[in-house]
Amino acid sequence: DTAVSQTPKYLVTQMGNDKSIKCEQNLGHDTMYWYKQDSKKFLKIMFSYNNKELIINETVPNRFSPKSPDKAHLNLHINSLELGDSAVYFCASSQATSGPYEQYFGPGTRLTVT
Amino acid sequence: AQSVSQHNHHVILSEAASLELGCNYSYGGTVNLFWYVQYPGQHLQLLLKYFSGDPLVKGIKGFEAEFIKSKFSFNLRKPSVQWSDTAEYFCAVNANWGYQKVTFGIGTKLQVIP
């Protein structure tokens, strides 16, 4: 069983479209994250949820909206996609928000905006 | 705010050479430290972590790291690299309390030549 899964794995779309990426973890973790990894491999945190509650909201455009229907799921919706949104988006989970708990990453969603 | 510096951005080694990747962090309190590895086309996986006790920690695949508190460093080492170690390596830090995000370094690309 995959611990952290994301769908889709690849997403190719045109500018201006709206798209969603889904993430699920079966580890029983309380905390989930969304990261954006650019072409230079720089990993930037976007959002963090703890038990369905938003706790970290980095400076990302309002076009990005996370939703956590329950603590096992964290979805990312992106409105009005732009070329600069092209990146790999990783979902991750951890047992808690702080402490000696590593993050478990999903396989990533490669988003290409044309 | 915490920060992480990885000084080596791209390292090229021959097989059997020894490896040391530098990582320095800045944070005034107690921290937890992690090294993650990202193999080409894959997601991040934990190599090792430090949170207390023996400052020399051993991880998977023969990697180890030493926490030197006075130097705010957590360097990653491996005595003899293999071609399969070719990957991106990320150092990360989080605080030991509260709702703190994990801060990742910019990553070091390791290329091992057969």
mmCIF file with all atom_site columns, C-alpha atoms in Angstrom:
data_model
loop_
_atom_site.group_PDB
_atom_site.id
_atom_site.type_symbol
_atom_site.label_atom_id
_atom_site.label_alt_id
_atom_site.label_comp_id
_atom_site.label_asym_id
_atom_site.label_entity_id
_atom_site.label_seq_id
_atom_site.pdbx_PDB_ins_code
_atom_site.Cartn_x
_atom_site.Cartn_y
_atom_site.Cartn_z
_atom_site.occupancy
_atom_site.B_iso_or_equiv
_atom_site.pdbx_formal_charge
_atom_site.auth_seq_id
_atom_site.auth_comp_id
_atom_site.auth_asym_id
_atom_site.auth_atom_id
_atom_site.pdbx_PDB_model_num
ATOM 1   C CA . ASP A 1 1   ? 0.000   0.000  0.000   1.00 0.00 ? 1   ASP A CA 1
ATOM 2   C CA . THR A 1 2   ? 1.281   3.443  -0.902  1.00 0.00 ? 2   THR A CA 1
ATOM 3   C CA . ALA A 1 3   ? 1.644   5.576  2.210   1.00 0.00 ? 3   ALA A CA 1
ATOM 4   C CA . VAL A 1 4   ? 1.085   8.947  0.527   1.00 0.00 ? 4   VAL A CA 1
ATOM 5   C CA . SER A 1 5   ? -0.571  8.949  -2.856  1.00 0.00 ? 5   SER A CA 1
ATOM 6   C CA . GLN A 1 6   ? -1.265  11.770 -5.274  1.00 0.00 ? 6   GLN A CA 1
ATOM 7   C CA . THR A 1 7   ? -3.335  12.009 -8.417  1.00 0.00 ? 7   THR A CA 1
ATOM 8   C CA . PRO A 1 8   ? -2.737  12.739 -11.150 1.00 0.00 ? 8   PRO A CA 1
ATOM 9   C CA . LYS A 1 9   ? 0.957   12.033 -11.653 1.00 0.00 ? 9   LYS A CA 1
ATOM 10  C CA . TYR A 1 10  ? 1.127   14.266 -14.706 1.00 0.00 ? 10  TYR A CA 1
ATOM 11  C CA . LEU A 1 11  ? -1.043  17.230 -15.568 1.00 0.00 ? 11  LEU A CA 1
ATOM 12  C CA . VAL A 1 12  ? -0.719  19.190 -18.786 1.00 0.00 ? 12  VAL A CA 1
ATOM 13  C CA . THR A 1 13  ? -3.073  22.101 -19.229 1.00 0.00 ? 13  THR A CA 1
ATOM 14  C CA . GLN A 1 14  ? -3.407  25.510 -20.808 1.00 0.00 ? 14  GLN A CA 1
ATOM 15  C CA . MET A 1 15  ? -3.105  28.901 -19.221 1.00 0.00 ? 15  MET A CA 1
ATOM 16  C CA . GLY A 1 16  ? -6.278  30.131 -17.611 1.00 0.00 ? 16  GLY A CA 1
ATOM 17  C CA . ASN A 1 17  ? -7.647  26.702 -16.789 1.00 0.00 ? 17  ASN A CA 1
ATOM 18  C CA . ASP A 1 18  ? -8.560  25.475 -13.302 1.00 0.00 ? 18  ASP A CA 1
ATOM 19  C CA . LYS A 1 19  ? -7.176  22.177 -12.044 1.00 0.00 ? 19  LYS A CA 1
ATOM 20  C CA . SER A 1 20  ? -7.067  20.091 -8.875  1.00 0.00 ? 20  SER A CA 1
ATOM 21  C CA . ILE A 1 21  ? -4.540  17.692 -7.402  1.00 0.00 ? 21  ILE A CA 1
ATOM 22  C CA . LYS A 1 22  ? -5.610  15.142 -4.818  1.00 0.00 ? 22  LYS A CA 1
ATOM 23  C CA . CYS A 1 23  ? -3.581  13.699 -1.980  1.00 0.00 ? 23  CYS A CA 1
ATOM 24  C CA . GLU A 1 24  ? -4.319  10.918 0.465   1.00 0.00 ? 24  GLU A CA 1
ATOM 25  C CA . GLN A 1 25  ? -2.268  9.381  3.263   1.00 0.00 ? 25  GLN A CA 1
ATOM 26  C CA . ASN A 1 26  ? -2.988  6.103  5.017   1.00 0.00 ? 26  ASN A CA 1
ATOM 27  C CA . LEU A 1 27  ? -0.440  6.536  7.803   1.00 0.00 ? 27  LEU A CA 1
ATOM 28  C CA . GLY A 1 28  ? -2.822  7.988  10.353  1.00 0.00 ? 28  GLY A CA 1
ATOM 29  C CA . HIS A 1 29  ? -0.804  11.197 10.464  1.00 0.00 ? 29  HIS A CA 1
ATOM 30  C CA . ASP A 1 30  ? -2.247  14.432 11.796  1.00 0.00 ? 30  ASP A CA 1
ATOM 31  C CA . THR A 1 31  ? -0.319  16.830 9.573   1.00 0.00 ? 31  THR A CA 1
ATOM 32  C CA . MET A 1 32  ? -0.261  17.216 5.812   1.00 0.00 ? 32  MET A CA 1
ATOM 33  C CA . TYR A 1 33  ? 1.638   19.587 3.528   1.00 0.00 ? 33  TYR A CA 1
ATOM 34  C CA . TRP A 1 34  ? 1.845   20.868 -0.010  1.00 0.00 ? 34  TRP A CA 1
ATOM 35  C CA . TYR A 1 35  ? 5.238   21.725 -1.486  1.00 0.00 ? 35  TYR A CA 1
ATOM 36  C CA . LYS A 1 36  ? 6.211   23.185 -4.828  1.00 0.00 ? 36  LYS A CA 1
ATOM 37  C CA . GLN A 1 37  ? 9.496   22.077 -6.383  1.00 0.00 ? 37  GLN A CA 1
ATOM 38  C CA . ASP A 1 38  ? 10.745  24.221 -9.232  1.00 0.00 ? 38  ASP A CA 1
ATOM 39  C CA . SER A 1 39  ? 13.033  23.268 -12.091 1.00 0.00 ? 39  SER A CA 1
ATOM 40  C CA . LYS A 1 40  ? 16.093  23.937 -9.946  1.00 0.00 ? 40  LYS A CA 1
ATOM 41  C CA . LYS A 1 41  ? 14.829  21.450 -7.369  1.00 0.00 ? 41  LYS A CA 1
ATOM 42  C CA . PHE A 1 42  ? 14.157  24.167 -4.801  1.00 0.00 ? 42  PHE A CA 1
ATOM 43  C CA . LEU A 1 43  ? 11.487  22.878 -2.418  1.00 0.00 ? 43  LEU A CA 1
ATOM 44  C CA . LYS A 1 44  ? 9.103   25.488 -1.110  1.00 0.00 ? 44  LYS A CA 1
ATOM 45  C CA . ILE A 1 45  ? 6.340   24.851 1.392   1.00 0.00 ? 45  ILE A CA 1
ATOM 46  C CA . MET A 1 46  ? 2.959   26.202 0.382   1.00 0.00 ? 46  MET A CA 1
ATOM 47  C CA . PHE A 1 47  ? 0.487   24.999 2.990   1.00 0.00 ? 47  PHE A CA 1
ATOM 48  C CA . SER A 1 48  ? 0.293   22.857 6.072   1.00 0.00 ? 48  SER A CA 1
ATOM 49  C CA . TYR A 1 49  ? -2.797  21.398 7.718   1.00 0.00 ? 49  TYR A CA 1
ATOM 50  C CA . ASN A 1 50  ? -3.093  19.815 11.129  1.00 0.00 ? 50  ASN A CA 1
ATOM 51  C CA . ASN A 1 51  ? -6.239  17.795 11.721  1.00 0.00 ? 51  ASN A CA 1
ATOM 52  C CA . LYS A 1 52  ? -8.042  19.589 8.887   1.00 0.00 ? 52  LYS A CA 1
ATOM 53  C CA . GLU A 1 53  ? -7.044  22.998 10.206  1.00 0.00 ? 53  GLU A CA 1
ATOM 54  C CA . LEU A 1 54  ? -4.848  25.324 8.151   1.00 0.00 ? 54  LEU A CA 1
ATOM 55  C CA . ILE A 1 55  ? -1.752  26.195 10.178  1.00 0.00 ? 55  ILE A CA 1
ATOM 56  C CA . ILE A 1 56  ? 0.789   27.333 7.626   1.00 0.00 ? 56  ILE A CA 1
ATOM 57  C CA . ASN A 1 57  ? -0.082  29.464 4.652   1.00 0.00 ? 57  ASN A CA 1
ATOM 58  C CA . GLU A 1 58  ? 3.025   30.728 2.948   1.00 0.00 ? 58  GLU A CA 1
ATOM 59  C CA . THR A 1 59  ? 2.968   33.581 0.507   1.00 0.00 ? 59  THR A CA 1
ATOM 60  C CA . VAL A 1 60  ? 1.250   31.919 -2.397  1.00 0.00 ? 60  VAL A CA 1
ATOM 61  C CA . PRO A 1 61  ? -1.234  33.520 -4.808  1.00 0.00 ? 61  PRO A CA 1
ATOM 62  C CA . ASN A 1 62  ? -4.900  33.370 -3.884  1.00 0.00 ? 62  ASN A CA 1
ATOM 63  C CA . ARG A 1 63  ? -5.394  31.246 -6.976  1.00 0.00 ? 63  ARG A CA 1
ATOM 64  C CA . PHE A 1 64  ? -4.125  28.318 -4.890  1.00 0.00 ? 64  PHE A CA 1
ATOM 65  C CA . SER A 1 65  ? -6.688  26.962 -2.464  1.00 0.00 ? 65  SER A CA 1
ATOM 66  C CA . PRO A 1 66  ? -6.132  23.868 -0.331  1.00 0.00 ? 66  PRO A CA 1
ATOM 67  C CA . LYS A 1 67  ? -8.987  21.828 1.058   1.00 0.00 ? 67  LYS A CA 1
ATOM 68  C CA . SER A 1 68  ? -8.857  19.150 3.704   1.00 0.00 ? 68  SER A CA 1
ATOM 69  C CA . PRO A 1 69  ? -12.125 17.207 3.969   1.00 0.00 ? 69  PRO A CA 1
ATOM 70  C CA . ASP A 1 70  ? -10.605 14.979 6.658   1.00 0.00 ? 70  ASP A CA 1
ATOM 71  C CA . LYS A 1 71  ? -7.174  14.516 8.130   1.00 0.00 ? 71  LYS A CA 1
ATOM 72  C CA . ALA A 1 72  ? -6.268  11.811 5.612   1.00 0.00 ? 72  ALA A CA 1
ATOM 73  C CA . HIS A 1 73  ? -6.871  14.021 2.580   1.00 0.00 ? 73  HIS A CA 1
ATOM 74  C CA . LEU A 1 74  ? -5.466  17.315 1.409   1.00 0.00 ? 74  LEU A CA 1
ATOM 75  C CA . ASN A 1 75  ? -6.378  18.549 -2.034  1.00 0.00 ? 75  ASN A CA 1
ATOM 76  C CA . LEU A 1 76  ? -4.998  21.506 -3.932  1.00 0.00 ? 76  LEU A CA 1
ATOM 77  C CA . HIS A 1 77  ? -7.105  23.524 -6.327  1.00 0.00 ? 77  HIS A CA 1
ATOM 78  C CA . ILE A 1 78  ? -5.505  26.015 -8.662  1.00 0.00 ? 78  ILE A CA 1
ATOM 79  C CA . ASN A 1 79  ? -7.509  28.655 -10.518 1.00 0.00 ? 79  ASN A CA 1
ATOM 80  C CA . SER A 1 80  ? -6.478  30.564 -13.627 1.00 0.00 ? 80  SER A CA 1
ATOM 81  C CA . LEU A 1 81  ? -3.268  28.639 -14.174 1.00 0.00 ? 81  LEU A CA 1
ATOM 82  C CA . GLU A 1 82  ? -0.203  30.593 -15.291 1.00 0.00 ? 82  GLU A CA 1
ATOM 83  C CA . LEU A 1 83  ? 3.031   29.525 -16.983 1.00 0.00 ? 83  LEU A CA 1
ATOM 84  C CA . GLY A 1 84  ? 4.926   30.086 -13.737 1.00 0.00 ? 84  GLY A CA 1
ATOM 85  C CA . ASP A 1 85  ? 2.825   27.457 -12.003 1.00 0.00 ? 85  ASP A CA 1
ATOM 86  C CA . SER A 1 86  ? 4.638   24.745 -13.945 1.00 0.00 ? 86  SER A CA 1
ATOM 87  C CA . ALA A 1 87  ? 6.480   22.663 -11.363 1.00 0.00 ? 87  ALA A CA 1
ATOM 88  C CA . VAL A 1 88  ? 6.313   19.414 -9.467  1.00 0.00 ? 88  VAL A CA 1
ATOM 89  C CA . TYR A 1 89  ? 3.897   19.546 -6.542  1.00 0.00 ? 89  TYR A CA 1
ATOM 90  C CA . PHE A 1 90  ? 4.539   17.215 -3.638  1.00 0.00 ? 90  PHE A CA 1
ATOM 91  C CA . CYS A 1 91  ? 2.131   16.292 -0.928  1.00 0.00 ? 91  CYS A CA 1
ATOM 92  C CA . ALA A 1 92  ? 3.601   15.096 2.367   1.00 0.00 ? 92  ALA A CA 1
ATOM 93  C CA . SER A 1 93  ? 2.440   14.026 5.786   1.00 0.00 ? 93  SER A CA 1
ATOM 94  C CA . SER A 1 94  ? 3.971   13.727 9.225   1.00 0.00 ? 94  SER A CA 1
ATOM 95  C CA . GLN A 1 95  ? 2.874   12.525 12.613  1.00 0.00 ? 95  GLN A CA 1
ATOM 96  C CA . ALA A 1 96  ? 2.895   16.037 14.050  1.00 0.00 ? 96  ALA A CA 1
ATOM 97  C CA . THR A 1 97  ? 3.838   19.581 13.121  1.00 0.00 ? 97  THR A CA 1
ATOM 98  C CA . SER A 1 98  ? 6.970   19.686 15.233  1.00 0.00 ? 98  SER A CA 1
ATOM 99  C CA . GLY A 1 99  ? 9.250   17.260 16.963  1.00 0.00 ? 99  GLY A CA 1
ATOM 100 C CA . PRO A 1 100 ? 11.405  14.457 15.610  1.00 0.00 ? 100 PRO A CA 1
ATOM 101 C CA . TYR A 1 101 ? 8.914   13.350 12.976  1.00 0.00 ? 101 TYR A CA 1
ATOM 102 C CA . GLU A 1 102 ? 10.009  12.992 9.429   1.00 0.00 ? 102 GLU A CA 1
ATOM 103 C CA . GLN A 1 103 ? 7.810   13.795 6.492   1.00 0.00 ? 103 GLN A CA 1
ATOM 104 C CA . TYR A 1 104 ? 6.562   11.162 4.111   1.00 0.00 ? 104 TYR A CA 1
ATOM 105 C CA . PHE A 1 105 ? 6.294   12.418 0.574   1.00 0.00 ? 105 PHE A CA 1
ATOM 106 C CA . GLY A 1 106 ? 3.965   11.452 -2.195  1.00 0.00 ? 106 GLY A CA 1
ATOM 107 C CA . PRO A 1 107 ? 5.240   10.643 -5.687  1.00 0.00 ? 107 PRO A CA 1
ATOM 108 C CA . GLY A 1 108 ? 4.625   14.167 -6.940  1.00 0.00 ? 108 GLY A CA 1
ATOM 109 C CA . THR A 1 109 ? 2.431   15.710 -9.619  1.00 0.00 ? 109 THR A CA 1
ATOM 110 C CA . ARG A 1 110 ? 4.257   17.246 -12.543 1.00 0.00 ? 110 ARG A CA 1
ATOM 111 C CA . LEU A 1 111 ? 2.178   20.197 -13.694 1.00 0.00 ? 111 LEU A CA 1
ATOM 112 C CA . THR A 1 112 ? 2.929   21.702 -17.088 1.00 0.00 ? 112 THR A CA 1
ATOM 113 C CA . VAL A 1 113 ? 1.108   24.838 -18.116 1.00 0.00 ? 113 VAL A CA 1
ATOM 114 C CA . THR A 1 114 ? 1.277   25.719 -21.804 1.00 0.00 ? 114 THR A CA 1
ATOM 115 C CA . ALA B 2 1   ? 12.951  32.369 11.742  1.00 0.00 ? 1   ALA B CA 1
ATOM 116 C CA . GLN B 2 2   ? 14.955  29.259 11.038  1.00 0.00 ? 2   GLN B CA 1
ATOM 117 C CA . SER B 2 3   ? 17.069  28.837 7.915   1.00 0.00 ? 3   SER B CA 1
ATOM 118 C CA . VAL B 2 4   ? 19.208  26.128 6.347   1.00 0.00 ? 4   VAL B CA 1
ATOM 119 C CA . SER B 2 5   ? 22.306  26.559 4.191   1.00 0.00 ? 5   SER B CA 1
ATOM 120 C CA . GLN B 2 6   ? 23.745  23.896 1.964   1.00 0.00 ? 6   GLN B CA 1
ATOM 121 C CA . HIS B 2 7   ? 27.044  25.100 0.607   1.00 0.00 ? 7   HIS B CA 1
ATOM 122 C CA . ASN B 2 8   ? 27.718  22.523 -2.071  1.00 0.00 ? 8   ASN B CA 1
ATOM 123 C CA . HIS B 2 9   ? 25.215  22.882 -4.872  1.00 0.00 ? 9   HIS B CA 1
ATOM 124 C CA . HIS B 2 10  ? 26.680  20.361 -7.272  1.00 0.00 ? 10  HIS B CA 1
ATOM 125 C CA . VAL B 2 11  ? 29.192  17.700 -6.340  1.00 0.00 ? 11  VAL B CA 1
ATOM 126 C CA . ILE B 2 12  ? 30.797  15.291 -8.779  1.00 0.00 ? 12  ILE B CA 1
ATOM 127 C CA . LEU B 2 13  ? 32.651  12.272 -7.423  1.00 0.00 ? 13  LEU B CA 1
ATOM 128 C CA . SER B 2 14  ? 34.072  9.065  -8.752  1.00 0.00 ? 14  SER B CA 1
ATOM 129 C CA . GLU B 2 15  ? 32.839  5.781  -7.355  1.00 0.00 ? 15  GLU B CA 1
ATOM 130 C CA . ALA B 2 16  ? 34.534  4.791  -4.080  1.00 0.00 ? 16  ALA B CA 1
ATOM 131 C CA . ALA B 2 17  ? 35.357  8.403  -3.235  1.00 0.00 ? 17  ALA B CA 1
ATOM 132 C CA . SER B 2 18  ? 34.346  9.724  0.164   1.00 0.00 ? 18  SER B CA 1
ATOM 133 C CA . LEU B 2 19  ? 31.490  12.184 0.479   1.00 0.00 ? 19  LEU B CA 1
ATOM 134 C CA . GLU B 2 20  ? 30.801  15.052 2.812   1.00 0.00 ? 20  GLU B CA 1
ATOM 135 C CA . LEU B 2 21  ? 27.915  17.446 2.195   1.00 0.00 ? 21  LEU B CA 1
ATOM 136 C CA . GLY B 2 22  ? 27.727  20.537 4.337   1.00 0.00 ? 22  GLY B CA 1
ATOM 137 C CA . CYS B 2 23  ? 24.613  21.763 6.126   1.00 0.00 ? 23  CYS B CA 1
ATOM 138 C CA . ASN B 2 24  ? 24.370  24.694 8.520   1.00 0.00 ? 24  ASN B CA 1
ATOM 139 C CA . TYR B 2 25  ? 21.241  25.968 10.164  1.00 0.00 ? 25  TYR B CA 1
ATOM 140 C CA . SER B 2 26  ? 20.265  29.004 12.121  1.00 0.00 ? 26  SER B CA 1
ATOM 141 C CA . TYR B 2 27  ? 17.772  28.756 14.938  1.00 0.00 ? 27  TYR B CA 1
ATOM 142 C CA . GLY B 2 28  ? 18.008  29.748 18.567  1.00 0.00 ? 28  GLY B CA 1
ATOM 143 C CA . GLY B 2 29  ? 16.191  26.848 20.147  1.00 0.00 ? 29  GLY B CA 1
ATOM 144 C CA . THR B 2 30  ? 16.199  23.068 20.155  1.00 0.00 ? 30  THR B CA 1
ATOM 145 C CA . VAL B 2 31  ? 15.931  21.641 16.689  1.00 0.00 ? 31  VAL B CA 1
ATOM 146 C CA . ASN B 2 32  ? 15.423  18.392 14.880  1.00 0.00 ? 32  ASN B CA 1
ATOM 147 C CA . LEU B 2 33  ? 17.589  17.791 11.832  1.00 0.00 ? 33  LEU B CA 1
ATOM 148 C CA . PHE B 2 34  ? 16.977  15.654 8.789   1.00 0.00 ? 34  PHE B CA 1
ATOM 149 C CA . TRP B 2 35  ? 18.624  14.590 5.583   1.00 0.00 ? 35  TRP B CA 1
ATOM 150 C CA . TYR B 2 36  ? 16.410  13.557 2.708   1.00 0.00 ? 36  TYR B CA 1
ATOM 151 C CA . VAL B 2 37  ? 17.400  12.061 -0.636  1.00 0.00 ? 37  VAL B CA 1
ATOM 152 C CA . GLN B 2 38  ? 15.590  12.431 -3.947  1.00 0.00 ? 38  GLN B CA 1
ATOM 153 C CA . TYR B 2 39  ? 16.632  9.954  -6.632  1.00 0.00 ? 39  TYR B CA 1
ATOM 154 C CA . PRO B 2 40  ? 16.066  11.054 -10.233 1.00 0.00 ? 40  PRO B CA 1
ATOM 155 C CA . GLY B 2 41  ? 12.376  11.223 -11.018 1.00 0.00 ? 41  GLY B CA 1
ATOM 156 C CA . GLN B 2 42  ? 11.347  10.167 -7.527  1.00 0.00 ? 42  GLN B CA 1
ATOM 157 C CA . HIS B 2 43  ? 10.020  11.711 -4.347  1.00 0.00 ? 43  HIS B CA 1
ATOM 158 C CA . LEU B 2 44  ? 11.997  12.647 -1.252  1.00 0.00 ? 44  LEU B CA 1
ATOM 159 C CA . GLN B 2 45  ? 12.838  9.895  1.208   1.00 0.00 ? 45  GLN B CA 1
ATOM 160 C CA . LEU B 2 46  ? 14.349  10.134 4.646   1.00 0.00 ? 46  LEU B CA 1
ATOM 161 C CA . LEU B 2 47  ? 18.037  9.198  4.920   1.00 0.00 ? 47  LEU B CA 1
ATOM 162 C CA . LEU B 2 48  ? 18.508  9.929  8.607   1.00 0.00 ? 48  LEU B CA 1
ATOM 163 C CA . LYS B 2 49  ? 17.481  12.265 11.386  1.00 0.00 ? 49  LYS B CA 1
ATOM 164 C CA . TYR B 2 50  ? 18.778  13.662 14.643  1.00 0.00 ? 50  TYR B CA 1
ATOM 165 C CA . PHE B 2 51  ? 16.698  14.831 17.582  1.00 0.00 ? 51  PHE B CA 1
ATOM 166 C CA . SER B 2 52  ? 18.645  13.934 20.717  1.00 0.00 ? 52  SER B CA 1
ATOM 167 C CA . GLY B 2 53  ? 21.334  11.700 22.109  1.00 0.00 ? 53  GLY B CA 1
ATOM 168 C CA . ASP B 2 54  ? 24.428  10.598 20.214  1.00 0.00 ? 54  ASP B CA 1
ATOM 169 C CA . PRO B 2 55  ? 25.317  13.411 17.801  1.00 0.00 ? 55  PRO B CA 1
ATOM 170 C CA . LEU B 2 56  ? 26.589  10.896 15.267  1.00 0.00 ? 56  LEU B CA 1
ATOM 171 C CA . VAL B 2 57  ? 23.595  9.327  13.581  1.00 0.00 ? 57  VAL B CA 1
ATOM 172 C CA . LYS B 2 58  ? 23.591  6.521  11.095  1.00 0.00 ? 58  LYS B CA 1
ATOM 173 C CA . GLY B 2 59  ? 21.074  6.231  8.324   1.00 0.00 ? 59  GLY B CA 1
ATOM 174 C CA . ILE B 2 60  ? 20.246  3.976  5.453   1.00 0.00 ? 60  ILE B CA 1
ATOM 175 C CA . LYS B 2 61  ? 22.634  2.928  2.693   1.00 0.00 ? 61  LYS B CA 1
ATOM 176 C CA . GLY B 2 62  ? 25.781  3.620  4.714   1.00 0.00 ? 62  GLY B CA 1
ATOM 177 C CA . PHE B 2 63  ? 25.147  7.324  5.260   1.00 0.00 ? 63  PHE B CA 1
ATOM 178 C CA . GLU B 2 64  ? 25.855  9.067  8.528   1.00 0.00 ? 64  GLU B CA 1
ATOM 179 C CA . ALA B 2 65  ? 25.682  12.627 9.805   1.00 0.00 ? 65  ALA B CA 1
ATOM 180 C CA . GLU B 2 66  ? 27.205  14.444 12.735  1.00 0.00 ? 66  GLU B CA 1
ATOM 181 C CA . PHE B 2 67  ? 25.431  17.154 14.679  1.00 0.00 ? 67  PHE B CA 1
ATOM 182 C CA . ILE B 2 68  ? 27.863  19.760 15.986  1.00 0.00 ? 68  ILE B CA 1
ATOM 183 C CA . LYS B 2 69  ? 25.851  22.139 18.111  1.00 0.00 ? 69  LYS B CA 1
ATOM 184 C CA . SER B 2 70  ? 28.603  24.729 18.500  1.00 0.00 ? 70  SER B CA 1
ATOM 185 C CA . LYS B 2 71  ? 28.891  25.019 14.738  1.00 0.00 ? 71  LYS B CA 1
ATOM 186 C CA . PHE B 2 72  ? 25.167  24.739 13.999  1.00 0.00 ? 72  PHE B CA 1
ATOM 187 C CA . SER B 2 73  ? 26.091  22.042 11.517  1.00 0.00 ? 73  SER B CA 1
ATOM 188 C CA . PHE B 2 74  ? 24.750  18.673 10.441  1.00 0.00 ? 74  PHE B CA 1
ATOM 189 C CA . ASN B 2 75  ? 27.033  17.407 7.704   1.00 0.00 ? 75  ASN B CA 1
ATOM 190 C CA . LEU B 2 76  ? 26.264  14.254 5.770   1.00 0.00 ? 76  LEU B CA 1
ATOM 191 C CA . ARG B 2 77  ? 29.000  11.716 5.117   1.00 0.00 ? 77  ARG B CA 1
ATOM 192 C CA . LYS B 2 78  ? 29.577  8.452  3.340   1.00 0.00 ? 78  LYS B CA 1
ATOM 193 C CA . PRO B 2 79  ? 32.992  6.781  3.213   1.00 0.00 ? 79  PRO B CA 1
ATOM 194 C CA . SER B 2 80  ? 32.604  5.289  -0.256  1.00 0.00 ? 80  SER B CA 1
ATOM 195 C CA . VAL B 2 81  ? 29.952  6.412  -2.730  1.00 0.00 ? 81  VAL B CA 1
ATOM 196 C CA . GLN B 2 82  ? 28.373  4.288  -5.426  1.00 0.00 ? 82  GLN B CA 1
ATOM 197 C CA . TRP B 2 83  ? 26.896  5.220  -8.773  1.00 0.00 ? 83  TRP B CA 1
ATOM 198 C CA . SER B 2 84  ? 23.442  4.528  -7.287  1.00 0.00 ? 84  SER B CA 1
ATOM 199 C CA . ASP B 2 85  ? 23.968  7.397  -4.824  1.00 0.00 ? 85  ASP B CA 1
ATOM 200 C CA . THR B 2 86  ? 23.498  9.863  -7.668  1.00 0.00 ? 86  THR B CA 1
ATOM 201 C CA . ALA B 2 87  ? 20.646  12.015 -6.406  1.00 0.00 ? 87  ALA B CA 1
ATOM 202 C CA . GLU B 2 88  ? 19.645  15.338 -4.884  1.00 0.00 ? 88  GLU B CA 1
ATOM 203 C CA . TYR B 2 89  ? 20.240  15.642 -1.144  1.00 0.00 ? 89  TYR B CA 1
ATOM 204 C CA . PHE B 2 90  ? 18.273  17.983 1.101   1.00 0.00 ? 90  PHE B CA 1
ATOM 205 C CA . CYS B 2 91  ? 19.048  19.040 4.624   1.00 0.00 ? 91  CYS B CA 1
ATOM 206 C CA . ALA B 2 92  ? 16.047  20.119 6.711   1.00 0.00 ? 92  ALA B CA 1
ATOM 207 C CA . VAL B 2 93  ? 15.371  21.496 10.174  1.00 0.00 ? 93  VAL B CA 1
ATOM 208 C CA . ASN B 2 94  ? 12.333  21.995 12.354  1.00 0.00 ? 94  ASN B CA 1
ATOM 209 C CA . ALA B 2 95  ? 11.802  23.325 15.823  1.00 0.00 ? 95  ALA B CA 1
ATOM 210 C CA . ASN B 2 96  ? 11.017  20.986 18.655  1.00 0.00 ? 96  ASN B CA 1
ATOM 211 C CA . TRP B 2 97  ? 7.790   22.611 19.711  1.00 0.00 ? 97  TRP B CA 1
ATOM 212 C CA . GLY B 2 98  ? 4.692   24.327 18.444  1.00 0.00 ? 98  GLY B CA 1
ATOM 213 C CA . TYR B 2 99  ? 3.411   24.715 14.935  1.00 0.00 ? 99  TYR B CA 1
ATOM 214 C CA . GLN B 2 100 ? 6.681   25.080 13.155  1.00 0.00 ? 100 GLN B CA 1
ATOM 215 C CA . LYS B 2 101 ? 7.295   24.377 9.521   1.00 0.00 ? 101 LYS B CA 1
ATOM 216 C CA . VAL B 2 102 ? 10.140  22.267 8.313   1.00 0.00 ? 102 VAL B CA 1
ATOM 217 C CA . THR B 2 103 ? 12.683  24.375 6.490   1.00 0.00 ? 103 THR B CA 1
ATOM 218 C CA . PHE B 2 104 ? 14.576  22.723 3.648   1.00 0.00 ? 104 PHE B CA 1
ATOM 219 C CA . GLY B 2 105 ? 17.921  23.693 2.217   1.00 0.00 ? 105 GLY B CA 1
ATOM 220 C CA . ILE B 2 106 ? 18.220  24.320 -1.499  1.00 0.00 ? 106 ILE B CA 1
ATOM 221 C CA . GLY B 2 107 ? 19.605  20.859 -2.090  1.00 0.00 ? 107 GLY B CA 1
ATOM 222 C CA . THR B 2 108 ? 22.905  19.430 -3.298  1.00 0.00 ? 108 THR B CA 1
ATOM 223 C CA . LYS B 2 109 ? 23.059  17.533 -6.517  1.00 0.00 ? 109 LYS B CA 1
ATOM 224 C CA . LEU B 2 110 ? 25.454  14.595 -6.230  1.00 0.00 ? 110 LEU B CA 1
ATOM 225 C CA . GLN B 2 111 ? 26.691  13.001 -9.415  1.00 0.00 ? 111 GLN B CA 1
ATOM 226 C CA . VAL B 2 112 ? 28.736  9.816  -9.052  1.00 0.00 ? 112 VAL B CA 1
ATOM 227 C CA . ILE B 2 113 ? 30.767  8.781  -12.059 1.00 0.00 ? 113 ILE B CA 1
ATOM 228 C CA . PRO B 2 114 ? 31.342  5.048  -12.541 1.00 0.00 ? 114 PRO B CA 1
#
